[in-house]
């Protein structure tokens, strides 16, 4: 039997984190939730996660900065982890294209019910 996929979910909205985490855990994922960018960066660089699920609207630093730091200036940081932006933030075209080029998926929360999130993450 395969090891369960480990997810680091960087999300500061507790009800949102709880709703999605409950579904992910019920489908066999191991999920750890942190509420800010600083803690997320520390955990992501000091532990192995298969997937990093990152909201853009998080405190200190925000999700865009977290993605930039995790991927590094050359775009190769943490290549063994999949980065998934999971947000309701709408970026302008240029900012979206830059960020989207650094991540494996860009999902809008309002369009993604918990079971759909599971499908999307399983497709990685």
CSV table of C-alpha atoms in Angstrom, one decimal:
chain,number,residue,atom,x,y,z
A,1,UNK,CA,0.0,0.0,0.0
A,2,UNK,CA,1.3,3.4,-0.9
A,3,UNK,CA,2.3,6.0,1.7
A,4,UNK,CA,-0.3,8.7,2.2
A,5,UNK,CA,0.5,11.9,0.5
A,6,UNK,CA,1.7,14.6,3.0
A,7,UNK,CA,0.1,18.1,2.5
A,8,UNK,CA,1.2,21.3,4.1
A,9,UNK,CA,-1.9,23.6,3.9
A,10,UNK,CA,-1.0,27.3,4.5
A,11,UNK,CA,-4.3,28.9,5.2
A,12,UNK,CA,-5.3,31.4,7.9
A,13,UNK,CA,-9.1,31.1,7.6
A,14,UNK,CA,-9.8,28.3,10.2
A,15,UNK,CA,-13.3,27.3,9.0
A,16,UNK,CA,-12.0,27.0,5.4
A,17,UNK,CA,-8.9,25.0,6.5
A,18,UNK,CA,-11.1,22.7,8.6
A,19,UNK,CA,-13.6,22.0,5.8
A,20,UNK,CA,-11.0,21.1,3.2
A,21,UNK,CA,-8.7,19.3,5.7
A,22,UNK,CA,-11.6,17.0,6.9
A,23,UNK,CA,-12.2,15.9,3.3
A,24,UNK,CA,-8.6,15.4,2.5
A,25,UNK,CA,-8.0,13.3,5.7
A,26,UNK,CA,-11.1,11.2,4.9
A,27,UNK,CA,-9.5,10.4,1.6
A,28,UNK,CA,-6.2,9.3,3.1
A,29,UNK,CA,-4.0,12.4,2.9
A,30,UNK,CA,-1.9,13.5,5.9
A,31,UNK,CA,-2.6,17.2,6.4
A,32,UNK,CA,-0.8,19.8,8.5
A,33,UNK,CA,-2.3,23.3,8.6
A,34,UNK,CA,-0.3,26.5,9.4
A,35,UNK,CA,-1.8,30.0,9.4
A,36,UNK,CA,1.0,32.2,8.2
A,37,UNK,CA,3.8,32.4,5.6
A,38,UNK,CA,6.7,32.4,8.0
A,39,UNK,CA,5.6,29.2,9.7
A,40,UNK,CA,4.8,27.7,6.3
A,41,UNK,CA,8.2,28.5,4.9
A,42,UNK,CA,9.9,27.0,8.0
A,43,UNK,CA,7.9,23.8,7.8
A,44,UNK,CA,8.2,23.4,4.0
A,45,UNK,CA,12.0,23.8,4.1
A,46,UNK,CA,12.6,21.6,7.2
A,47,UNK,CA,10.2,18.7,6.4
A,48,UNK,CA,9.1,16.8,3.3
A,49,UNK,CA,5.6,17.4,1.9
A,50,UNK,CA,4.3,15.9,-1.3
A,51,UNK,CA,2.0,18.9,-1.8
A,52,UNK,CA,2.1,22.5,-0.5
A,53,UNK,CA,-1.4,24.0,-0.7
A,54,UNK,CA,-1.0,27.8,-0.4
A,55,UNK,CA,-3.6,30.6,0.0
A,56,UNK,CA,-2.4,34.0,-1.3
A,57,UNK,CA,-4.1,36.0,1.4
A,58,UNK,CA,-2.1,34.9,4.4
A,59,UNK,CA,-0.1,37.0,6.9
A,60,UNK,CA,3.6,37.6,7.0
A,61,UNK,CA,4.6,37.0,4.2
A,62,UNK,CA,1.7,36.6,1.7
A,63,UNK,CA,1.3,33.6,-0.5
A,64,UNK,CA,2.9,35.1,-3.6
A,65,UNK,CA,6.1,35.7,-1.6
A,66,UNK,CA,5.9,32.2,-0.1
A,67,UNK,CA,5.7,30.7,-3.6
A,68,UNK,CA,8.6,33.0,-4.8
A,69,UNK,CA,10.8,31.9,-1.9
A,70,UNK,CA,9.9,28.2,-2.2
A,71,UNK,CA,10.7,28.1,-5.9
A,72,UNK,CA,13.8,30.3,-5.5
A,73,UNK,CA,15.1,32.8,-7.9
A,74,UNK,CA,15.9,30.2,-10.5
A,75,UNK,CA,12.6,28.5,-10.2
A,76,UNK,CA,14.0,25.2,-9.0
A,77,UNK,CA,13.5,25.2,-5.2
A,78,UNK,CA,11.6,22.3,-3.6
A,79,UNK,CA,11.1,20.6,-6.9
A,80,UNK,CA,10.1,17.3,-5.2
A,81,UNK,CA,7.0,19.1,-3.7
A,82,UNK,CA,4.0,20.1,-5.8
A,83,UNK,CA,3.0,23.7,-5.2
A,84,UNK,CA,-0.8,24.4,-5.5
A,85,UNK,CA,-2.2,27.9,-5.1
A,86,UNK,CA,-5.6,27.7,-3.5
A,87,UNK,CA,-7.2,31.1,-3.3
A,88,UNK,CA,-10.0,33.4,-4.2
A,89,UNK,CA,-7.6,36.2,-5.1
A,90,UNK,CA,-7.9,37.3,-8.8
A,91,UNK,CA,-4.6,38.5,-10.1
A,92,UNK,CA,-4.0,40.7,-13.2
A,93,UNK,CA,-2.9,38.7,-16.3
A,94,UNK,CA,0.8,39.5,-15.9
A,95,UNK,CA,1.0,38.6,-12.2
A,96,UNK,CA,-1.1,35.5,-12.8
A,97,UNK,CA,1.1,34.3,-15.6
A,98,UNK,CA,4.3,34.8,-13.5
A,99,UNK,CA,2.8,33.0,-10.5
A,100,UNK,CA,1.2,30.3,-12.5
A,101,UNK,CA,4.5,29.5,-14.2
A,102,UNK,CA,6.0,28.7,-10.7
A,103,UNK,CA,3.2,26.4,-9.4
A,104,UNK,CA,1.8,23.0,-10.5
A,105,UNK,CA,-1.9,24.1,-10.1
A,106,UNK,CA,-3.8,27.3,-9.5
A,107,UNK,CA,-7.2,26.7,-8.0
A,108,UNK,CA,-10.0,29.1,-7.1
A,109,UNK,CA,-11.6,28.2,-3.8
A,110,UNK,CA,-15.0,29.4,-4.8
A,111,UNK,CA,-15.0,27.0,-7.8
A,112,UNK,CA,-13.6,24.0,-5.8
A,113,UNK,CA,-15.7,22.0,-3.5
A,114,UNK,CA,-13.8,19.7,-1.1
A,115,UNK,CA,-14.3,16.6,-3.3
A,116,UNK,CA,-13.0,18.5,-6.3
A,117,UNK,CA,-9.9,19.5,-4.4
A,118,UNK,CA,-9.2,15.8,-3.7
A,119,UNK,CA,-9.6,15.0,-7.4
A,120,UNK,CA,-7.2,17.9,-8.4
A,121,UNK,CA,-4.6,16.9,-5.8
A,122,UNK,CA,-4.8,13.2,-6.8
A,123,UNK,CA,-4.2,14.2,-10.4
A,124,UNK,CA,-0.7,15.5,-9.4
